[in-house]
mmCIF file of C-alpha atoms in Angstrom:
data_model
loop_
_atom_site.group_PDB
_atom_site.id
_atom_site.type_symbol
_atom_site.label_atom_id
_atom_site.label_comp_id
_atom_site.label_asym_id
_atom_site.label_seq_id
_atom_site.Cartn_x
_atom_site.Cartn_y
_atom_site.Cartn_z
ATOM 1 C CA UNK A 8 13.180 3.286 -31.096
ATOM 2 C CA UNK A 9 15.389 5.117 -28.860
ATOM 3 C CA UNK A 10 13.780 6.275 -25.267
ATOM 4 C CA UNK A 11 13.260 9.492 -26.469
ATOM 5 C CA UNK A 12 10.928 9.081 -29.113
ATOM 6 C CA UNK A 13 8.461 6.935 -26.787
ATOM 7 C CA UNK A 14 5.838 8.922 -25.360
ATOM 8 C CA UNK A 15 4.715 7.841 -22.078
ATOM 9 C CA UNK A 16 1.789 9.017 -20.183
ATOM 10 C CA UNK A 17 2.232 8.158 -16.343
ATOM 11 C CA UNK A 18 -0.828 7.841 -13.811
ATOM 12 C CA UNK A 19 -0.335 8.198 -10.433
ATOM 13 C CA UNK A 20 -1.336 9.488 -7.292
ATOM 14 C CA UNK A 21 0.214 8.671 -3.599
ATOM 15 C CA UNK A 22 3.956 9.205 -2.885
ATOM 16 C CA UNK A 23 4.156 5.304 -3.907
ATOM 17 C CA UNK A 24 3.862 6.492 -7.428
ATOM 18 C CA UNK A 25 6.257 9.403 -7.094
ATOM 19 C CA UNK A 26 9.592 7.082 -7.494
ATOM 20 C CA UNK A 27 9.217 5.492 -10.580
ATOM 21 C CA UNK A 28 7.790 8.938 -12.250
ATOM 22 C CA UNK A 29 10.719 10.294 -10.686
ATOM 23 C CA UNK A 30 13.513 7.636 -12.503
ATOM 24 C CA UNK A 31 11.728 7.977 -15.855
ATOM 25 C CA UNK A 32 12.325 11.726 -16.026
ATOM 26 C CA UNK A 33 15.621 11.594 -14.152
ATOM 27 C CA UNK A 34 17.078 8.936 -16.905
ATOM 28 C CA UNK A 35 15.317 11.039 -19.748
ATOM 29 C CA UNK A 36 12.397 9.260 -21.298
ATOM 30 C CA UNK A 37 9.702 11.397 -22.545
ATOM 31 C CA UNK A 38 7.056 11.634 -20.112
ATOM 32 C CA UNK A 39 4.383 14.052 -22.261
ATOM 33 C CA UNK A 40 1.918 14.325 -19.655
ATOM 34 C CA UNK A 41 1.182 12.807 -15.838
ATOM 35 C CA UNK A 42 -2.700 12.393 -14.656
ATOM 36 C CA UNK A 43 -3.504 12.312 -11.115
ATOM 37 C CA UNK A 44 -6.865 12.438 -9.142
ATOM 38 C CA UNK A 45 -7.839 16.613 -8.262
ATOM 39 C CA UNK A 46 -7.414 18.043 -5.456
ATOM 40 C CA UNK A 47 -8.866 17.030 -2.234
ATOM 41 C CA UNK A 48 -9.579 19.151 1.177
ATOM 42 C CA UNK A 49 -7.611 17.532 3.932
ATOM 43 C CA UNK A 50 -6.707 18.213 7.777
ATOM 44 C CA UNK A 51 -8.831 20.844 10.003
ATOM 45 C CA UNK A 52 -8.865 23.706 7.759
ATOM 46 C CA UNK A 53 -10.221 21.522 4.766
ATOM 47 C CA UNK A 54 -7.292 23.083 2.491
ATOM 48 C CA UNK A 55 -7.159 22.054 -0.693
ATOM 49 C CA UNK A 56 -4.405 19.315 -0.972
ATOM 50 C CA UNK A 57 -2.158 18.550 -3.749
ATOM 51 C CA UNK A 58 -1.098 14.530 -4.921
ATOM 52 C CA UNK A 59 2.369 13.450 -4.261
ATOM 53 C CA UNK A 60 2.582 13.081 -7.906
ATOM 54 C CA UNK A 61 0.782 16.252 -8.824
ATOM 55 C CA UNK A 62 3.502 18.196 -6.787
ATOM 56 C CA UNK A 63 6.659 16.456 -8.245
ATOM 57 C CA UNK A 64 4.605 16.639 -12.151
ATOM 58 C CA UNK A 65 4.500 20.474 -10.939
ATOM 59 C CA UNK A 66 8.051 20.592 -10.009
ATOM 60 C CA UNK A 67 9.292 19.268 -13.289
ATOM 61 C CA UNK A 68 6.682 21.122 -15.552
ATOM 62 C CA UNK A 69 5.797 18.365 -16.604
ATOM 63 C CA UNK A 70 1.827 18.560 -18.527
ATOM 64 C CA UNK A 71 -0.821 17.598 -16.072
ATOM 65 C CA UNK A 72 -4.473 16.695 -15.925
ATOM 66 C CA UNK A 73 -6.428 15.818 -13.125
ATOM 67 C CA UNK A 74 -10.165 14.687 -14.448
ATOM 68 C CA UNK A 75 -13.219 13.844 -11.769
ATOM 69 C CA UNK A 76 -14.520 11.492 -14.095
ATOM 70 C CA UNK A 77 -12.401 9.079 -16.404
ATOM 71 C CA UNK A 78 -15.037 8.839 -19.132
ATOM 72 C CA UNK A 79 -15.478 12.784 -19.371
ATOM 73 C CA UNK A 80 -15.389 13.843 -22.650
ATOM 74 C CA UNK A 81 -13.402 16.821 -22.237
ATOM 75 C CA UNK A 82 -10.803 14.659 -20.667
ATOM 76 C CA UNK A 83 -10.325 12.109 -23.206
ATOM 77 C CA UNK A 84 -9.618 14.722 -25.593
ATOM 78 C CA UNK A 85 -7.190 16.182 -23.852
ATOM 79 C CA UNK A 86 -5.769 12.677 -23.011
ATOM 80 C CA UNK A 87 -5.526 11.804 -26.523
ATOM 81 C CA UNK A 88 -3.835 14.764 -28.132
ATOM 82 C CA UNK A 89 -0.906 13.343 -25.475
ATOM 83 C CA UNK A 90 -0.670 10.886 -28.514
ATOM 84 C CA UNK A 91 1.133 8.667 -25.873
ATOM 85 C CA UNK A 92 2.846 5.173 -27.174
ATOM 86 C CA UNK A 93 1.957 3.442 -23.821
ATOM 87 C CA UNK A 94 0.526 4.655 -20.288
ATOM 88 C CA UNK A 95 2.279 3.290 -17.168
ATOM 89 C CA UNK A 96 -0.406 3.358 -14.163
ATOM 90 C CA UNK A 97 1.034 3.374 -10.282
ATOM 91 C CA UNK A 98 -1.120 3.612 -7.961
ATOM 92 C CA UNK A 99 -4.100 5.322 -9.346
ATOM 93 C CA UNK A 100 -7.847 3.778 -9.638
ATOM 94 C CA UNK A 101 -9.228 1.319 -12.110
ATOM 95 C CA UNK A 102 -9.426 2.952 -15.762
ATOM 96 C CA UNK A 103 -12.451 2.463 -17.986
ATOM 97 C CA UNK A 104 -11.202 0.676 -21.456
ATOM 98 C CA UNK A 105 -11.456 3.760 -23.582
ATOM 99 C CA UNK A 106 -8.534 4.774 -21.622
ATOM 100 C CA UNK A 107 -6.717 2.366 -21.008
ATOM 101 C CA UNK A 108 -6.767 0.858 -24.992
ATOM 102 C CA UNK A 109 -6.064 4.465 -25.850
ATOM 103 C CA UNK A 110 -1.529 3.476 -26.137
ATOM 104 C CA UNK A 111 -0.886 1.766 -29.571
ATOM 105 C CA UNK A 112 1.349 -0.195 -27.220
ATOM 106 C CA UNK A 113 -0.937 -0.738 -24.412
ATOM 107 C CA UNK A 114 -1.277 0.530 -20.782
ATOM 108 C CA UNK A 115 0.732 -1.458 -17.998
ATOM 109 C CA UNK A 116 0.308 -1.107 -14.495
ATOM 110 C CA UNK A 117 2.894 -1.486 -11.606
ATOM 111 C CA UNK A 118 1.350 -3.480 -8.851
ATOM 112 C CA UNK A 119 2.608 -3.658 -4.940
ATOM 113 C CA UNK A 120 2.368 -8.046 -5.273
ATOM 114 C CA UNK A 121 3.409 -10.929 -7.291
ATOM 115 C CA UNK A 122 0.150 -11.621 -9.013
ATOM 116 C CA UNK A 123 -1.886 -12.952 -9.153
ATOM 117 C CA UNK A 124 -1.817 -13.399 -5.291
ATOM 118 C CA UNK A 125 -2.896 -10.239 -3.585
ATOM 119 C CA UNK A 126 -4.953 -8.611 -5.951
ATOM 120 C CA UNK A 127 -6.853 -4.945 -4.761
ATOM 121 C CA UNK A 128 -6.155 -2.400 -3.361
ATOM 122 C CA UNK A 129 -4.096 -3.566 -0.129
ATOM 123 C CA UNK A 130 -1.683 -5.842 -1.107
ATOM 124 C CA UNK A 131 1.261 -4.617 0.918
ATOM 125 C CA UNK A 132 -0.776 -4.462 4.302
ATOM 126 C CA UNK A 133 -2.746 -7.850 3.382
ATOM 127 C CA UNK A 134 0.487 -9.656 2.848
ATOM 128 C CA UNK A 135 1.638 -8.478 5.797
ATOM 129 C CA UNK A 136 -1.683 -9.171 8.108
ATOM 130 C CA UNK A 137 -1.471 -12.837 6.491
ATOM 131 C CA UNK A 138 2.641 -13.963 7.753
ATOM 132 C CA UNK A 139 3.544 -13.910 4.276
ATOM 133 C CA UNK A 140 7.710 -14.144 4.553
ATOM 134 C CA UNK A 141 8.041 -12.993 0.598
ATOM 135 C CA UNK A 142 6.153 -10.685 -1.461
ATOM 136 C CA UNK A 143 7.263 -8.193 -4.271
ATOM 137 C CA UNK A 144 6.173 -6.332 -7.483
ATOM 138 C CA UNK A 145 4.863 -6.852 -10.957
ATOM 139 C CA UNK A 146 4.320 -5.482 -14.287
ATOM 140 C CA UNK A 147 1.532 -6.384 -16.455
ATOM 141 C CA UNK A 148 -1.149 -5.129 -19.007
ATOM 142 C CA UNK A 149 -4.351 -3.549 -18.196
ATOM 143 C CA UNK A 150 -7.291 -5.250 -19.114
ATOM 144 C CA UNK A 151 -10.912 -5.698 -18.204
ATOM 145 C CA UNK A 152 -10.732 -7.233 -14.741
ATOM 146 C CA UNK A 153 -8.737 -5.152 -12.077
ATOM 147 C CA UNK A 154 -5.433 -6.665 -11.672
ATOM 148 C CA UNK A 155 -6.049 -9.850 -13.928
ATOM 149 C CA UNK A 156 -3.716 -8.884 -17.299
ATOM 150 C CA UNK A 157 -1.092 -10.964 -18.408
ATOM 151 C CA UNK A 158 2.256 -10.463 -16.248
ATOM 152 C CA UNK A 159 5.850 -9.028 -17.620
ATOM 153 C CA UNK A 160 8.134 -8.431 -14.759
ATOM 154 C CA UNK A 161 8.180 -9.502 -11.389
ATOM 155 C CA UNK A 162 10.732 -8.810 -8.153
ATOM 156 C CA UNK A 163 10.587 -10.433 -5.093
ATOM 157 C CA UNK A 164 11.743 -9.476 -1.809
ATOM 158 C CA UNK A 165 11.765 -11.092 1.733
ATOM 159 C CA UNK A 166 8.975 -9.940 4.491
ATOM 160 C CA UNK A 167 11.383 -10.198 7.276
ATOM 161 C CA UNK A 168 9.713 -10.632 11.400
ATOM 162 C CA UNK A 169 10.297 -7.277 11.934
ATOM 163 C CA UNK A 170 9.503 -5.436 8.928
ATOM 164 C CA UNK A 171 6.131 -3.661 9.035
ATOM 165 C CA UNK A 172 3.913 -2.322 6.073
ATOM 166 C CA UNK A 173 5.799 1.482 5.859
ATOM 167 C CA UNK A 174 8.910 -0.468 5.343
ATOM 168 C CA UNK A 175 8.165 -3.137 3.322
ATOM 169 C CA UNK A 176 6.487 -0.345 0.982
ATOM 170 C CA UNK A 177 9.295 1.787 0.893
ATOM 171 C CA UNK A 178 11.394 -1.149 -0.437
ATOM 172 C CA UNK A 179 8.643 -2.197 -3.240
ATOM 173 C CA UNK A 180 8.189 1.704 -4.088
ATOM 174 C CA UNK A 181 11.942 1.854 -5.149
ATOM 175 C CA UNK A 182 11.888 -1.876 -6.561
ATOM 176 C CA UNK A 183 9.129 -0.622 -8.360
ATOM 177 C CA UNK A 184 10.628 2.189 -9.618
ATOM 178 C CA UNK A 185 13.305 0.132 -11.653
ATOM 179 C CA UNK A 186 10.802 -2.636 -12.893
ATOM 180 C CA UNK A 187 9.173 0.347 -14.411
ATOM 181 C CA UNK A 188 12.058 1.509 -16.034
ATOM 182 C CA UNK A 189 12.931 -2.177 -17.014
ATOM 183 C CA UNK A 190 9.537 -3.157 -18.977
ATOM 184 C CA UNK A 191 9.429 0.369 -20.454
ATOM 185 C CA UNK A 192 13.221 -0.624 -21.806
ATOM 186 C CA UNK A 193 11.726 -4.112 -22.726
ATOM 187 C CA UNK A 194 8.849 -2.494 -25.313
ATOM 188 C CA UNK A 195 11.501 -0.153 -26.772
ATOM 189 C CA UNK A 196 13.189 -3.339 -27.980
ATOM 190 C CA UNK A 197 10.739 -5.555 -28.362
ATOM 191 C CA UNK A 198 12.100 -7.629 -26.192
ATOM 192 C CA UNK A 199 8.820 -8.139 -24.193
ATOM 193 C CA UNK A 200 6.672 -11.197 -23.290
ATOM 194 C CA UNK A 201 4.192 -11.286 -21.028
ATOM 195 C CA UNK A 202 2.766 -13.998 -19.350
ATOM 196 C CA UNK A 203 -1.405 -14.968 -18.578
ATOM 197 C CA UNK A 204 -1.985 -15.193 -14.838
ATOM 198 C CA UNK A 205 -3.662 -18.490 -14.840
ATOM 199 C CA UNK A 206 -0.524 -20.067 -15.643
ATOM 200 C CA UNK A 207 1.310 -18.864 -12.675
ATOM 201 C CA UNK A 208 -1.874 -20.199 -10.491
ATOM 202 C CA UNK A 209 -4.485 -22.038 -12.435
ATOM 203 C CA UNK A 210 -6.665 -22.474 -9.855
ATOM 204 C CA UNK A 211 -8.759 -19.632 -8.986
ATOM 205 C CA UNK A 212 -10.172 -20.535 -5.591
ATOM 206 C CA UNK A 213 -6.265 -20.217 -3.804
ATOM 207 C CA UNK A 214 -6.228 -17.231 -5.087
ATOM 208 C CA UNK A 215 -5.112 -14.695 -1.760
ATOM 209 C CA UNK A 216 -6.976 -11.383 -2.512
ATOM 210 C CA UNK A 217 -6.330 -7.611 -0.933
ATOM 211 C CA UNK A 218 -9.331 -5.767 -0.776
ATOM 212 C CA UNK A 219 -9.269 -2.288 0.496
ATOM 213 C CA UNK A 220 -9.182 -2.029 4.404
ATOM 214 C CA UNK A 221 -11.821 -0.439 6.137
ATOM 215 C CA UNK A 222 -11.586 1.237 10.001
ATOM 216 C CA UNK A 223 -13.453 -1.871 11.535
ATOM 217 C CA UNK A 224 -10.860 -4.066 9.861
ATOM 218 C CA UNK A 225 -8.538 -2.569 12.028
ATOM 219 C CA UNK A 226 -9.885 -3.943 15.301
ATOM 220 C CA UNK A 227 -7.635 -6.238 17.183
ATOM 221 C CA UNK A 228 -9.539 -9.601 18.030
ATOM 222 C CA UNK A 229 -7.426 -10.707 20.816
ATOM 223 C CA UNK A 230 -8.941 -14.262 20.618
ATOM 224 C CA UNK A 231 -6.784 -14.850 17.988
ATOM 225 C CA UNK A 232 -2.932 -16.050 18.663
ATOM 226 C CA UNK A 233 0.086 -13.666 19.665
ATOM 227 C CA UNK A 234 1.434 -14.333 16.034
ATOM 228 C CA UNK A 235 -1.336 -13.525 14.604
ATOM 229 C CA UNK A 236 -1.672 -10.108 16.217
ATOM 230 C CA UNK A 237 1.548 -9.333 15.951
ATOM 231 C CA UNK A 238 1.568 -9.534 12.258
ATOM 232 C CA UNK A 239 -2.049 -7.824 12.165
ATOM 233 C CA UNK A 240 -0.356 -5.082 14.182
ATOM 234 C CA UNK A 241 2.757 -4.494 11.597
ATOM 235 C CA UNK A 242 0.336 -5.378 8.604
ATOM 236 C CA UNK A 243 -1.249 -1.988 9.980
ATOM 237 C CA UNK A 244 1.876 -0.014 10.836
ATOM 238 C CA UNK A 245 2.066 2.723 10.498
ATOM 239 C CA UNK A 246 -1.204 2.962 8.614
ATOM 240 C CA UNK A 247 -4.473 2.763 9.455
ATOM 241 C CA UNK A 248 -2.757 1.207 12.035
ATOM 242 C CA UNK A 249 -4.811 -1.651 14.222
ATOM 243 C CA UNK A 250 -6.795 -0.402 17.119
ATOM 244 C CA UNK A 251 -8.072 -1.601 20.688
ATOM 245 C CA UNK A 252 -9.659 -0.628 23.707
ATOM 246 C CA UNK A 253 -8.239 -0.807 27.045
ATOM 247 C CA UNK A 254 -10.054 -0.557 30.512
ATOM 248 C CA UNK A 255 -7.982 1.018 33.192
ATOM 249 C CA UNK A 256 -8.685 0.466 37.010
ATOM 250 C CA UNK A 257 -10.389 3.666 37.536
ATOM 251 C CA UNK A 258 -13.026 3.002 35.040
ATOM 252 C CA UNK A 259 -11.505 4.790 31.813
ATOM 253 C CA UNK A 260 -12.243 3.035 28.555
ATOM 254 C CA UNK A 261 -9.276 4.171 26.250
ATOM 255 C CA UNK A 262 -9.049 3.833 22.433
ATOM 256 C CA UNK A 263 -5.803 3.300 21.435
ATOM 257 C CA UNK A 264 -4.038 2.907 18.529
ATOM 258 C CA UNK A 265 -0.995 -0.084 18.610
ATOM 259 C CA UNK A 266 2.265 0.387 16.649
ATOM 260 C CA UNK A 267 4.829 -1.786 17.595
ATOM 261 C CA UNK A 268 4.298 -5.203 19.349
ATOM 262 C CA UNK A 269 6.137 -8.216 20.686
ATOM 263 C CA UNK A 270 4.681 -11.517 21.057
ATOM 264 C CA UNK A 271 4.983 -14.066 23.906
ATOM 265 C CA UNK A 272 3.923 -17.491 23.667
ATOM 266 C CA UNK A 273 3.315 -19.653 27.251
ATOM 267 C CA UNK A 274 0.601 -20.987 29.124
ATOM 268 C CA UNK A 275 -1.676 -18.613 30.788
ATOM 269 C CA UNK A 276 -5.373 -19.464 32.078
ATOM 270 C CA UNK A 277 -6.396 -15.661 31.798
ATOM 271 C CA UNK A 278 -9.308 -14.952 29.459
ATOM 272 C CA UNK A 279 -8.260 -13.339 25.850
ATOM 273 C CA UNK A 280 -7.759 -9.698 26.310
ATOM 274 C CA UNK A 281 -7.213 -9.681 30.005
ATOM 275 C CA UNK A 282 -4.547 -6.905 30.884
ATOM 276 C CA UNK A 283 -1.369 -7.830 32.850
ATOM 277 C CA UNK A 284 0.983 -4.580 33.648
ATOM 278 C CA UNK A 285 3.655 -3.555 35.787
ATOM 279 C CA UNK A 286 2.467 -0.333 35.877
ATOM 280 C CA UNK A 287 5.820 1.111 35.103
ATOM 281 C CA UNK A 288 7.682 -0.640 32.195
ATOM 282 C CA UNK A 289 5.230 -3.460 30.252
ATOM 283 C CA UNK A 290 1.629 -3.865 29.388
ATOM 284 C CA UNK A 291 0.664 -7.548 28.237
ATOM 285 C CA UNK A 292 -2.534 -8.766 26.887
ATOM 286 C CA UNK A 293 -3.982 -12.096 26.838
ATOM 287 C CA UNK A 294 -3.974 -13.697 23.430
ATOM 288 C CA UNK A 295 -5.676 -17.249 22.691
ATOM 289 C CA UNK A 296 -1.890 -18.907 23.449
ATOM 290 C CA UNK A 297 0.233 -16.362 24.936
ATOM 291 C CA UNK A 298 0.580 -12.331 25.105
ATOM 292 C CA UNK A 299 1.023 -9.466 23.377
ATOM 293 C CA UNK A 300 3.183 -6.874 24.677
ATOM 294 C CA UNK A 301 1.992 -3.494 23.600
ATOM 295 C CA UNK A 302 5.610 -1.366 22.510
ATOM 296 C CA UNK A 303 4.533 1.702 20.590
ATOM 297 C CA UNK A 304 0.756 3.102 20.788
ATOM 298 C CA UNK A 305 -1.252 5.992 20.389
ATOM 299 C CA UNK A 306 -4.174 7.174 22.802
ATOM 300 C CA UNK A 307 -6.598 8.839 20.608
ATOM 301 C CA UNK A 308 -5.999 13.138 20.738
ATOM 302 C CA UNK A 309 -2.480 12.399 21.548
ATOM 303 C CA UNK A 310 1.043 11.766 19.593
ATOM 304 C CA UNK A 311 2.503 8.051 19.523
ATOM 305 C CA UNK A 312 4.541 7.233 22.703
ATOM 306 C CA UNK A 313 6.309 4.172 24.155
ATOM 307 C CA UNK A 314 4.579 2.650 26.344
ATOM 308 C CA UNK A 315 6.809 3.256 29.554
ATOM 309 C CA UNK A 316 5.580 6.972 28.678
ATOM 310 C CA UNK A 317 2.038 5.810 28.600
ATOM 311 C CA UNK A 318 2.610 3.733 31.783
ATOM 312 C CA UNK A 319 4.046 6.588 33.484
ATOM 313 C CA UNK A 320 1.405 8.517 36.679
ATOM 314 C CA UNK A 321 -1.556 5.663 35.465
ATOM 315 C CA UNK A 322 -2.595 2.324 36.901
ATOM 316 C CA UNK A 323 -4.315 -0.133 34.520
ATOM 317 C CA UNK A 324 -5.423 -3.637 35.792
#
């Protein structure tokens, strides 16, 4: 079957899901139709804001739907005169089986991990927050349980120190992007296998999961060591991002969010969280075997700022 005869339905929503929509139109396979979630107010006005996918779907006419509810009649009828040979779902939110059994050749979903570690929705950030030093991207088939189907394709890539979650993202949203392209290449010449998770990792009780990160899980405990904080903080970068509170000498309880970090490891007999500054150039806190030296933060009303500009006309203590 050549590329152009394969109907694809794509699912997507955030920018993350833009890339590999993009290559599959851009190389010329027949994309027949693109679902993303509706519209959604956002910022102070409460404008109605468009999906990164809905706006490149727009750009490219491509067809587009954008149901509230999955299992809505009116929906699945428009889904299925699509007539689509197989969905590819980046991305999006966890599809009810009438959907995604719909595809005479299935539904596979690109996924921001090598499964079956890291399942949910935070893999990228999770991996991060744990000191992983590799993670990557797979392919694999929808079925009942969220993320669980049996694997085709899988990338790796190295986590390195420095990266934090926005890059490491951007690198797995372009990897992506080509695994897509490969395993849709793969079922146009029946070339594919693909793989149950429970032989990669048979036991399920190692399993590393990602669930979705809430504000609180965002607070910095600074009992825990300068590596793990500094990993935390980049797990978090540059969203939600991690969050603290610092008490300056006058009094003034600050919430602050933390960007960029470096971490110090020595002997100090200061309790955890204890603030050591210069006043002019650094700003330490206590960790459980060393410091953390705030680099990048944001005070809360304010744009991000290094912290020599934060330093600059206050006293902390």
């Amino acid at each position: 079957m050549d590329k152009k005869d394969l109907k694809i339905v794509y699912l997507g929503t955030p920018e993350f899901a833009v890339e590999p929509l993009r290559v599959l139109v851009e190389e010329g396979y027949n994309v027949v139709g693109v679902v993303t979630m509706p519209d959604k107010p956002a910022g102070r006005g409460k404008k109605l804001q468009q999906s990164a996918v809905k706006e490149y779907a727009l750009s490219q006419n491509l067809p587009l739907l954008q149901p509230e509810k999955l299992r809505d009649t009116t929906f699945l009828e428009a889904l299925s005169q699509w007539q689509a040979d197989v969905q590819i779902v980046v991305a999006f939110r966890m599809l009810p089986e009438v959907v995604w059994n719909m595809p005479r050749l299935g539904t596979f979903n690109l996924h921001a991990s090598l499964l079956p570690d890291y399942r949910g929705a935070a893999p990228i950030n999770r991996a991060i927050m744990a000191g992983e030093t590799e993670t990557g991207i797979t392919t694999f088939f929808l079925t009942h349980e969220i993320d669980t189907g049996e694997i085709i394709f899988q990338e790796k890539i190295v986590i390195n120190d420095t990266d934090n979650a926005g890059l490491v993202h951007d690198s797995l949203m372009n990897l992506g992007a080509k695994l897509v392209q490969k395993t849709v290449d793969a079922l146009l010449d029946g070339s594919i296998r693909s793989i149950p998770q429970n032989q990669i990792q048979s036991n399920p009780d190692c399993l590393k999961l990602a669930p979705k990160i809430f504000k609180e899980d965002c607070r910095i405990d600074w009992t825990k060591t300068s590596k793990e904080i500094y990993d935390f903080i980049r797990g978090l970068a540059p969203y939600p991002a991690a969050f603290t509170e610092i008490e300056l000498t006058e009094g003034e309880l600050l919430y602050i969010k933390v960007f960029e970090s470096n971490k110090l490891i020595e002997a100090h007999n200061q309790l955890p969280g204890t603030i050591s500054s210069d006043g002019k150039t650094y700003l330490r806190i206590a960790t459980a075997d060393g410091w953390l030296e705030l680099r990048t933060i944001q005070v809360a009303g304010k744009k991000s700022m290094p912290i020599e500009d934060f330093l600059r006309g206050r006293r902390t203590q």
